[in-house]
Amino acid sequence: MHGPDIQWYVILAGLLFSIGALGVMLRRNPLIILLSVEIMLNSANLLLIAFSRLHGREDGQIFAISVMAVAASEVVVGLGLIVAMGRRHVELDVDKLRTLRG
Amino acid sequence: MADFLVWVVWFVAAFACLASALAVVSFSNPFYSALSLIGNLASLAVLFLLLSGEFVAAGQLLVYGGAVMVMFLFVIAYLGDRTGESPWSGGPSWQIVGAVLAGGAILAEVCVVVGMQAGGFLTKPQHITRAFGSPEAIGRLFLTDHLIAFEVTSIVLLVAAVGGVVLGSHARKIEGDART
Amino acid sequence: MASWLTTILILLPLGGALLVAVAPLTSYWLGSLAALISLIEVGFWITSASKFDFNSPALQFAQNRQWFSDLGVSYHIGQYAFSLWFVGMTVVVMAACTIYGWWAGRERGRAYFALMLFLTGAIVGVFTAQDLLLFYAFFEAMLIPLYILIGVWGGSNRMRATITFVVYTVVGSLLMLAAIVVLGLQQGTFDLTKMGTSSSTWLFLGFVVAFAIKSPLFPLHGWLPITYRESPPEVSAVLSGVVGKAGLYGLLRIVIPTFPTVAHDWRYVLLVLASISLVYGSLLAFRAPDFRGVVLYSSLAQAGLIVLGLFAFNDLGFDGAVLQIVNHALVSAALFLLAGMVERRTSTGEFARLGGMARGRPALATLVMTTGIIALAVPLSTSFAGEFLILAGVFRQGWAWAVIGAAGIVLAAMYMLRAISGVLHQEPGPAVTDAALDLRLGELAVVVPLVLCLLGLSAWPNLVSGHAFGGNRALTQVITPTGGYLTTTLGQSGQWTRYAP
Amino acid sequence: MIDKPHVDWFAISPSLALLIAAGMLLMIAVFVPAGPRRAVAACTGFAGFVAAFVFAVVVDVKSPVATTIVHDSLFRDRWAALAQVLIAGSGAVAVLVSYRERLRDEHIAEYFALLTAAGAGMAFFVQASNLMTLFLGLEWFSIALYVLTAIDIDLIGSLEAGLKYLVVGAFGSATLLFGSALVYGETGQLSFDKIGSYGHGHASMLVVGLAMILVGLAFKASAAPFHMWTPDVYQGAPTPVTAFMASATKIAALVVTYRVLAVAFPQDEHLWRYAIAVIACISLAWGNLAALVQRNVKRILAYSSVSHAGFMLIAVAAASPLGERALMYYLIPYAAMSLGAFAVVAARERELGVPVTLQNLAGFGWERPLLGVSMWIFLLGMLGFPLTGGFIGKFYVFAAAYNHGFWWLIVAGVIATMISAYYYLGVVRAMYFRDAAELQLAPAGGSPPRELLLGLGVLICVAVTVGSFFAVQPLIDVARSAAAALPL
């Protein structure tokens, strides 16, 4: 079975990572920022699995599964924070979070 | 012919993946973003399958599609729609578009350069057996070489669960805000 | 036992500071405790002076404990003959100032006296440390109490004074730290007695700038006016009398022995700066509108004079510089304290509002007169001896320097006489009322010993100048027995003559 | 049948002790009634940290030879053990400082549980010996810290800080993860040792991966320009949490940074050394300049922690045995000083009930002589004055930089110290120099009772800060034996 070589995966993962990173940096809604972080983590997962296949070692897949669990943990905490803020009727916009200032 | 099919599947999945990721970061309504992320996850799962990661692909769909996304959608529903009906309301400003184009061009260039340097072919790995990426193989590794990682993953989840409980408790009326 | 004397001289005030900080006493009793400790310190110094072998050029009362080995840093302290004199002037001036603070009843006594004692220990450490890093540690430690002493007990403009003071000194000392790190690592040891010489101009400049700021030397004296004016008078006395001398000591002990060739190459630069300090400081002192102004600018002038002596590069200059350092410590401490006493009575130091204080105040008049006359170096005074030695020494570098030095001495006579007459003579100024009494017993007890020391030195200046380097040896032979450069330069012009009254 | 791997339980005993404490604290949260809960929870947390401290010391003594356990998952060596000692010590003091923090009673046990869990995560993190345990350890303590930052959920500021920390932290760890994946792709290995023994291949993927790992770690160490979360998070988090973060996180991040660089990327030393040096310079410049304009004391200390990251990175950039010693030594007084300084801020904050600024710090030094003098000592130590370990730390760092030919880093460090004098002494000025009229006393109703435990914690910090100045030789010996575990 001839499929795309590793370069294709690396480029795809890199693009995905960049999109996610841009999302984190440019978006102001914390929910979308969290989603963008998920994209970043997923891009790393794609890379790990592709390399795992390239090297014929399964530890990359193991790594990827751990990352999924970690990503889920981050989401739990992140959503918990967002809900807590939502309850206090804080506008969900990171640029408008200006309680903390010098 | 099989090769051709693989390429087609790959391109479709990769395109879907990029498109949905772009959609996630560009929708202004988080509800649509979350939906797009599901598409992103699904297309990634397809790619994982192409890479003999059956177990990971299944995990991806179960953990993300099943748990994480549901949480997201619940939270979005709970908080209510605060950003208007249209997914494109407001629209990105010109500065942001410019920044995205400039930054994206640089990043894409880096990705391509780095990617082209990656050597090796995925095509003829004799050492990849049918068992590669299967639940048994993964499970065995998790309980032997990567036992520590396995245990720590569960600890991280536990910490996050405690955090979720703490953060989820109800707010109290308070008089003075000591740090703000 | 004798080898512990230096350590005791350092640790006694530091321990005393700790004791004062925690002792459950009232402010008054804390003050008396601090005064007592500072007097015991003087007693220990007298003991060490009596045990000191003035004929030996070696380091005495030395102790050497390794501090950390991989960089070759040790707790190495000890005293050369000149160190002994510097320690002596320190403990005497600090005791006088502590007692004055006690007499004046400084508020927040606990902190005040603890800091004064801490300062004493730090300064003694500076004069006795034989390890560069240890020296730096004490040098920096001096700044800590001074910062608080000026900032808490200073005048109305003390905030700016502390900032100016700290900015200057921190800049200088950090340059020195960089130089110390580089020098020590190049030499493989931080021990001054084991260190060879270096010919790096950059390192030389790092040290010189730090010491020139502390001394102070033109053009790095910017912190001087505001700091000396805003400090409490006894802190000004300490600053000018002792702390500034740490910079001159650094030139004598570290810069010249460690960088003999560079120092010799750069001597004209230093001599020019010293001459400018001398003349410019004297002119500023002459124009100063207040008593403290005269004294503080005269400190600048005197620092210039002493540097002239140091960079004359011969025994006469070195001997004279050591003597003049001791002299000026006592003179400026006494004058600052007297200025403080005058200000305390009239709440101003401006000559425009002073005058006529001699009438009905014989003790004040006598003390101001005596100190002032010693300060302006009348013949037979110890200052005259010191300045004469310095001028004789610098004359060998070229007659022009001696002319500048002599001009400085003439100017000193002018500004000091102006100050004396501005305070004591003429018609009583508007600020001088009958309520301004003569000096009280406590004040006399502070100033009279300083003046007595000066009179004693006037009778026998050779006590210091003749016993500054152990026997009749040159600084270079004392400190770097192997460092040949200076010995040979001095050897050619080495027919020095001793001044004996 | 699966062969169970042999696990050297003793090697992970510090983490385990803290984990057990965390588990017990979760039980306490459920079973102990609200009345004694705070005391019981604090005792348990303290006991956990002390046990971890003791275990780490024993591990340090008994591990003269570095080994790895469970297939290169974790190191057992003195480099990690010494870092664990410091982390556990910081945690124990943080418990003392936390005791009277005004948190909800129903959250107090969870608070200590998360604190011990964070400590356990850091103890695990410093042992990490492959990319997977590195990432997992990082996330373990980070997630605990995100929650701890936001745990005061009644305060918007705390939540906001937590969210900012989470977003930036997740960004950083995703970067680290992507970099790890690239390194894994190039070498086919996860373990640091094997990555280190992999020769130069297609270097660009390795280099980009290394750079991204560095960026991820720099986020945690709050080195500029990856520090932007630091002031906000330090300000918004409950002050004891800030104290713990400022000391323990920095220890963990820097120790691991150096380990990863030295073990996994020795061939690229010529690259990362300059990268680290540049990051160090940026941190020094940015941290110190930004601190100048701050009024809030916690923000001043936050920027100061950025600049200290710069100082310690100088030691990393030196990448020599002397640099290793310098880094380990520097961490000891630094941890004590930053813990202590935040503890004093916490005391003032509890007195006033408002954020501590330079303005309302006026007169504090006279009101509370012990805390005032302690704060003064901490600030002077951060400034690098003698009689504190901060002085020797800076000296060692400069010595390491010079020995490696990085004289320009000394210049940068000296200039940074000059600038920092202004704001450190500004805090002293605020505490002592104000006129009586400007003094701001505790609000009506009297100040809260003096806190014995907080005072004790501050005294411990003072003892370490000052003691490390005198006991340089033993500490350097310990640091030297720790550094012997590393290949460079």
CSV table of C-alpha atoms in Angstrom, one decimal, chain C residues 23-334:
chain,number,residue,atom,x,y,z
C,23,ALA,CA,16.9,43.4,73.6
C,24,PRO,CA,13.7,44.3,75.4
C,25,LEU,CA,14.8,47.7,76.5
C,26,THR,CA,13.6,51.3,76.0
C,27,SER,CA,15.1,53.5,73.4
C,28,TYR,CA,17.3,55.3,75.9
C,29,TRP,CA,18.8,52.2,77.3
C,30,LEU,CA,19.3,50.7,73.9
C,31,GLY,CA,21.2,53.9,73.1
C,32,SER,CA,23.4,53.5,76.2
C,33,LEU,CA,23.9,49.8,75.3
C,34,ALA,CA,25.0,50.8,71.8
C,35,ALA,CA,27.3,53.5,73.2
C,36,LEU,CA,28.8,51.0,75.6
C,37,ILE,CA,29.4,48.5,72.8
C,38,SER,CA,31.1,51.2,70.7
C,39,LEU,CA,33.3,52.1,73.6
C,40,ILE,CA,34.3,48.5,74.2
C,41,GLU,CA,35.1,48.4,70.5
C,42,VAL,CA,37.5,51.4,71.0
C,43,GLY,CA,39.0,49.5,73.9
C,44,PHE,CA,39.6,46.4,71.7
C,45,TRP,CA,41.2,48.6,69.1
C,46,ILE,CA,43.5,50.1,71.8
C,47,THR,CA,44.4,46.6,72.8
C,48,SER,CA,45.2,45.6,69.3
C,49,ALA,CA,47.2,48.8,68.7
C,50,SER,CA,49.3,48.0,71.9
C,51,LYS,CA,49.9,44.5,70.6
C,52,PHE,CA,50.7,45.5,67.1
C,53,ASP,CA,54.3,45.1,65.9
C,54,PHE,CA,54.9,48.3,64.0
C,55,ASN,CA,58.2,47.2,62.8
C,56,SER,CA,56.8,44.3,60.9
C,57,PRO,CA,55.4,44.8,57.4
C,58,ALA,CA,53.4,41.5,57.7
C,59,LEU,CA,49.8,41.1,58.0
C,60,GLN,CA,48.9,40.9,61.7
C,61,PHE,CA,46.0,39.5,63.7
C,62,ALA,CA,45.2,37.5,60.6
C,63,GLN,CA,42.7,34.8,60.2
C,64,ASN,CA,42.1,32.7,57.2
C,65,ARG,CA,39.3,30.3,56.8
C,66,GLN,CA,38.1,28.9,53.6
C,67,TRP,CA,34.7,30.1,52.6
C,68,PHE,CA,34.1,28.3,49.4
C,69,SER,CA,36.9,26.4,47.7
C,70,ASP,CA,36.0,26.0,44.0
C,71,LEU,CA,36.4,29.7,43.3
C,72,GLY,CA,39.1,30.2,45.9
C,73,VAL,CA,37.3,32.5,48.2
C,74,SER,CA,38.1,32.7,51.9
C,75,TYR,CA,37.3,34.6,55.1
C,76,HIS,CA,40.7,36.2,55.2
C,77,ILE,CA,41.1,39.2,57.5
C,78,GLY,CA,44.0,40.9,59.0
C,79,GLN,CA,45.6,44.3,59.5
C,80,TYR,CA,48.6,46.0,58.1
C,81,ALA,CA,49.8,49.0,60.0
C,82,PHE,CA,47.8,51.4,57.9
C,83,SER,CA,44.7,49.2,58.3
C,84,LEU,CA,45.2,49.5,62.0
C,85,TRP,CA,45.1,53.3,61.8
C,86,PHE,CA,42.0,53.2,59.5
C,87,VAL,CA,40.3,50.8,61.9
C,88,GLY,CA,41.2,53.1,64.7
C,89,MET,CA,39.8,56.2,63.2
C,90,THR,CA,36.7,54.2,62.3
C,91,VAL,CA,36.0,53.0,65.8
C,92,VAL,CA,36.7,56.4,67.3
C,93,VAL,CA,34.5,58.3,64.9
C,94,MET,CA,31.7,55.7,65.0
C,95,ALA,CA,31.8,55.7,68.8
C,96,ALA,CA,31.5,59.5,68.8
C,97,CYS,CA,28.6,59.4,66.3
C,98,THR,CA,26.8,56.7,68.1
C,99,ILE,CA,27.1,58.5,71.4
C,100,TYR,CA,25.9,61.7,69.7
C,101,GLY,CA,22.9,59.8,68.4
C,102,TRP,CA,22.2,58.6,71.8
C,103,TRP,CA,22.6,62.1,73.3
C,104,ALA,CA,20.4,63.6,70.6
C,105,GLY,CA,17.7,61.0,71.3
C,106,ARG,CA,17.0,59.7,67.9
C,107,GLU,CA,13.5,58.3,67.6
C,108,ARG,CA,13.0,54.7,66.7
C,109,GLY,CA,16.2,54.0,68.7
C,110,ARG,CA,16.2,50.3,68.3
C,111,ALA,CA,16.6,50.4,64.5
C,112,TYR,CA,18.9,53.5,64.7
C,113,PHE,CA,21.4,52.0,67.1
C,114,ALA,CA,21.4,48.6,65.6
C,115,LEU,CA,22.1,50.1,62.2
C,116,MET,CA,24.9,52.3,63.6
C,117,LEU,CA,26.6,49.3,65.1
C,118,PHE,CA,26.1,47.2,62.0
C,119,LEU,CA,27.7,50.0,60.0
C,120,THR,CA,30.7,50.0,62.4
C,121,GLY,CA,31.2,46.3,61.8
C,122,ALA,CA,30.9,46.6,58.1
C,123,ILE,CA,33.4,49.5,57.8
C,124,VAL,CA,35.9,47.7,60.0
C,125,GLY,CA,35.4,44.7,57.7
C,126,VAL,CA,36.2,46.8,54.7
C,127,PHE,CA,39.5,48.0,56.2
C,128,THR,CA,40.6,44.5,57.2
C,129,ALA,CA,39.3,42.1,54.5
C,130,GLN,CA,42.2,40.5,52.6
C,131,ASP,CA,39.9,38.6,50.2
C,132,LEU,CA,38.4,40.6,47.3
C,133,LEU,CA,35.0,39.0,47.6
C,134,LEU,CA,34.9,39.5,51.3
C,135,PHE,CA,36.0,43.1,50.8
C,136,TYR,CA,33.2,43.6,48.4
C,137,ALA,CA,30.7,42.0,50.8
C,138,PHE,CA,31.6,44.5,53.5
C,139,PHE,CA,31.8,47.3,51.0
C,140,GLU,CA,28.2,46.6,49.9
C,141,ALA,CA,27.1,45.9,53.4
C,142,MET,CA,28.0,49.5,54.3
C,143,LEU,CA,25.3,50.7,52.0
C,144,ILE,CA,22.5,48.8,53.7
C,145,PRO,CA,22.5,50.7,57.0
C,146,LEU,CA,23.4,54.0,55.3
C,147,TYR,CA,20.4,53.8,53.1
C,148,ILE,CA,18.0,53.4,56.0
C,149,LEU,CA,19.9,55.9,58.2
C,150,ILE,CA,19.5,58.6,55.6
C,151,GLY,CA,16.1,57.6,54.5
C,152,VAL,CA,14.5,57.4,57.9
C,153,TRP,CA,16.3,60.0,59.9
C,154,GLY,CA,17.3,62.4,57.2
C,155,GLY,CA,16.0,65.8,56.3
C,156,SER,CA,13.0,66.8,54.3
C,157,ASN,CA,14.5,66.0,51.0
C,158,ARG,CA,15.8,62.6,52.1
C,159,MET,CA,14.0,60.6,49.4
C,160,ARG,CA,15.9,62.2,46.7
C,161,ALA,CA,19.1,62.0,48.7
C,162,THR,CA,18.8,58.3,49.2
C,163,ILE,CA,18.0,57.7,45.5
C,164,THR,CA,20.9,59.7,44.4
C,165,PHE,CA,23.2,58.1,46.9
C,166,VAL,CA,22.1,54.6,46.0
C,167,VAL,CA,22.2,55.1,42.3
C,168,TYR,CA,25.8,56.3,42.4
C,169,THR,CA,27.1,53.8,44.8
C,170,VAL,CA,25.3,50.8,43.3
C,171,VAL,CA,26.5,51.7,39.9
C,172,GLY,CA,30.1,51.9,41.2
C,173,SER,CA,30.0,48.8,43.3
C,174,LEU,CA,28.5,46.7,40.6
C,175,LEU,CA,31.2,47.7,38.2
C,176,MET,CA,33.6,46.7,40.8
C,177,LEU,CA,31.8,43.4,41.3
C,178,ALA,CA,32.2,42.6,37.6
C,179,ALA,CA,35.8,43.5,37.8
C,180,ILE,CA,36.3,41.4,40.9
C,181,VAL,CA,34.7,38.4,39.2
C,182,VAL,CA,36.9,38.7,36.2
C,183,LEU,CA,40.1,39.5,38.2
C,184,GLY,CA,39.6,36.7,40.7
C,185,LEU,CA,38.9,34.1,38.0
C,186,GLN,CA,41.9,35.2,36.0
C,187,GLN,CA,44.1,35.0,39.0
C,188,GLY,CA,42.6,31.7,40.3
C,189,THR,CA,42.2,33.2,43.7
C,190,PHE,CA,40.3,36.0,45.4
C,191,ASP,CA,42.9,36.3,48.1
C,192,LEU,CA,44.6,39.7,47.9
C,193,THR,CA,47.7,38.4,49.6
C,194,LYS,CA,48.2,35.6,47.1
C,195,MET,CA,47.1,37.6,44.1
C,196,GLY,CA,49.6,38.5,41.4
C,197,THR,CA,49.3,41.7,39.4
C,198,SER,CA,47.1,42.4,36.5
C,199,SER,CA,47.6,44.7,33.5
C,200,SER,CA,44.1,45.0,32.4
C,201,THR,CA,42.9,48.5,31.9
C,202,TRP,CA,39.3,47.6,32.0
C,203,LEU,CA,39.5,45.9,35.4
C,204,PHE,CA,41.5,48.9,36.7
C,205,LEU,CA,38.8,51.3,35.6
C,206,GLY,CA,36.1,49.1,37.2
C,207,PHE,CA,37.8,49.4,40.5
C,208,VAL,CA,38.8,53.0,40.1
C,209,VAL,CA,35.3,54.2,39.2
C,210,ALA,CA,33.8,52.4,42.2
C,211,PHE,CA,36.4,53.9,44.6
C,212,ALA,CA,36.2,57.3,42.9
C,213,ILE,CA,32.5,57.4,43.5
C,214,LYS,CA,32.9,56.5,47.1
C,215,SER,CA,35.8,58.8,47.9
C,216,PRO,CA,34.4,61.0,46.1
C,217,LEU,CA,36.4,62.3,43.2
C,218,PHE,CA,35.4,64.8,40.5
C,219,PRO,CA,33.4,64.2,38.3
C,220,LEU,CA,31.7,61.4,40.2
C,221,HIS,CA,30.8,63.4,43.3
C,222,GLY,CA,27.2,64.2,42.2
C,223,TRP,CA,25.7,62.4,45.2
C,224,LEU,CA,27.8,64.3,47.7
C,225,PRO,CA,26.0,67.6,48.3
C,226,ILE,CA,22.5,66.3,48.7
C,227,THR,CA,23.4,63.3,50.7
C,228,TYR,CA,25.6,65.1,53.2
C,229,ARG,CA,23.1,67.8,53.5
C,230,GLU,CA,20.0,65.6,54.1
C,231,SER,CA,21.6,63.1,56.4
C,232,PRO,CA,21.5,63.5,60.1
C,233,PRO,CA,24.7,65.3,61.2
C,234,GLU,CA,26.3,62.2,62.8
C,235,VAL,CA,25.6,60.2,59.6
C,236,SER,CA,27.2,62.9,57.5
C,237,ALA,CA,30.1,62.6,59.9
C,238,VAL,CA,30.3,58.9,59.3
C,239,LEU,CA,29.9,59.3,55.5
C,240,SER,CA,32.5,61.9,55.1
C,241,GLY,CA,34.8,60.7,57.9
C,242,VAL,CA,34.9,57.0,57.4
C,243,VAL,CA,32.8,55.7,54.5
C,244,GLY,CA,34.4,57.9,52.0
C,245,LYS,CA,37.8,56.7,53.2
C,246,ALA,CA,36.8,53.2,52.2
C,247,GLY,CA,37.2,54.4,48.6
C,248,LEU,CA,40.6,55.9,49.2
C,249,TYR,CA,41.6,52.7,51.1
C,250,GLY,CA,40.5,50.7,48.0
C,251,LEU,CA,42.8,52.8,45.9
C,252,LEU,CA,45.7,52.2,48.3
C,253,ARG,CA,45.2,48.6,49.1
C,254,ILE,CA,43.7,47.1,45.9
C,255,VAL,CA,44.2,49.4,42.9
C,256,ILE,CA,47.8,50.4,43.3
C,257,PRO,CA,49.3,47.0,44.3
C,258,THR,CA,47.2,45.0,41.9
C,259,PHE,CA,47.4,47.2,38.9
C,260,PRO,CA,50.9,48.8,39.4
C,261,THR,CA,51.7,49.3,35.7
C,262,VAL,CA,48.2,50.4,34.7
C,263,ALA,CA,48.0,52.7,37.7
C,264,HIS,CA,51.3,54.2,36.8
C,265,ASP,CA,50.3,54.7,33.2
C,266,TRP,CA,47.1,56.3,34.3
C,267,ARG,CA,48.5,58.4,37.1
C,268,TYR,CA,48.2,61.6,35.2
C,269,VAL,CA,44.5,61.1,34.7
C,270,LEU,CA,44.1,60.4,38.3
C,271,LEU,CA,46.3,63.3,39.3
C,272,VAL,CA,44.3,65.7,37.0
C,273,LEU,CA,41.0,64.5,38.5
C,274,ALA,CA,42.4,64.8,42.0
C,275,SER,CA,43.6,68.4,41.2
C,276,ILE,CA,40.3,69.3,39.8
C,277,SER,CA,38.6,67.9,42.9
C,278,LEU,CA,40.9,69.8,45.1
C,279,VAL,CA,40.5,73.2,43.5
C,280,TYR,CA,36.8,72.8,42.5
C,281,GLY,CA,35.9,71.4,45.9
C,282,SER,CA,37.7,74.3,47.6
C,283,LEU,CA,36.0,76.9,45.4
C,284,LEU,CA,32.6,75.3,46.1
C,285,ALA,CA,33.3,75.3,49.8
C,286,PHE,CA,34.2,78.9,49.6
C,287,ARG,CA,30.9,79.7,47.9
C,288,ALA,CA,28.8,77.4,50.1
C,289,PRO,CA,26.1,79.3,51.9
C,290,ASP,CA,26.0,77.1,55.0
C,291,PHE,CA,28.3,75.5,57.5
C,292,ARG,CA,27.6,72.0,56.4
C,293,GLY,CA,28.2,73.0,52.8
C,294,VAL,CA,31.7,74.2,53.6
C,295,VAL,CA,32.5,71.0,55.4
C,296,LEU,CA,31.0,68.7,52.7
C,297,TYR,CA,32.8,70.4,49.8
C,298,SER,CA,36.0,70.4,51.8
C,299,SER,CA,35.6,66.6,51.9
C,300,LEU,CA,35.7,66.6,48.1
C,301,ALA,CA,38.8,68.8,48.2
C,302,GLN,CA,40.5,66.7,50.8
C,303,ALA,CA,39.7,63.5,48.8
C,304,GLY,CA,41.4,65.1,45.9
C,305,LEU,CA,44.4,66.0,48.0
C,306,ILE,CA,44.7,62.5,49.3
C,307,VAL,CA,44.5,61.0,45.8
C,308,LEU,CA,47.3,63.4,44.8
C,309,GLY,CA,49.4,61.8,47.5
C,310,LEU,CA,48.5,58.2,46.5
C,311,PHE,CA,49.3,58.7,42.9
C,312,ALA,CA,52.5,60.5,43.6
C,313,PHE,CA,53.8,57.0,43.6
C,314,ASN,CA,56.4,57.4,46.3
C,315,ASP,CA,56.7,56.8,50.0
C,316,LEU,CA,56.2,60.5,50.9
C,317,GLY,CA,52.9,60.5,49.1
C,318,PHE,CA,51.8,57.2,50.6
C,319,ASP,CA,52.7,58.1,54.1
C,320,GLY,CA,51.1,61.5,53.8
C,321,ALA,CA,48.0,60.0,52.3
C,322,VAL,CA,47.6,57.6,55.2
C,323,LEU,CA,48.1,60.4,57.7
C,324,GLN,CA,45.8,62.7,55.9
C,325,ILE,CA,43.1,60.1,55.7
C,326,VAL,CA,43.2,59.7,59.5
C,327,ASN,CA,43.3,63.4,60.0
C,328,HIS,CA,40.5,64.2,57.7
C,329,ALA,CA,38.3,61.4,59.2
C,330,LEU,CA,38.7,63.1,62.6
C,331,VAL,CA,38.4,66.6,61.3
C,332,SER,CA,35.4,66.2,59.2
C,333,ALA,CA,33.6,64.1,61.8
C,334,ALA,CA,34.2,66.7,64.4
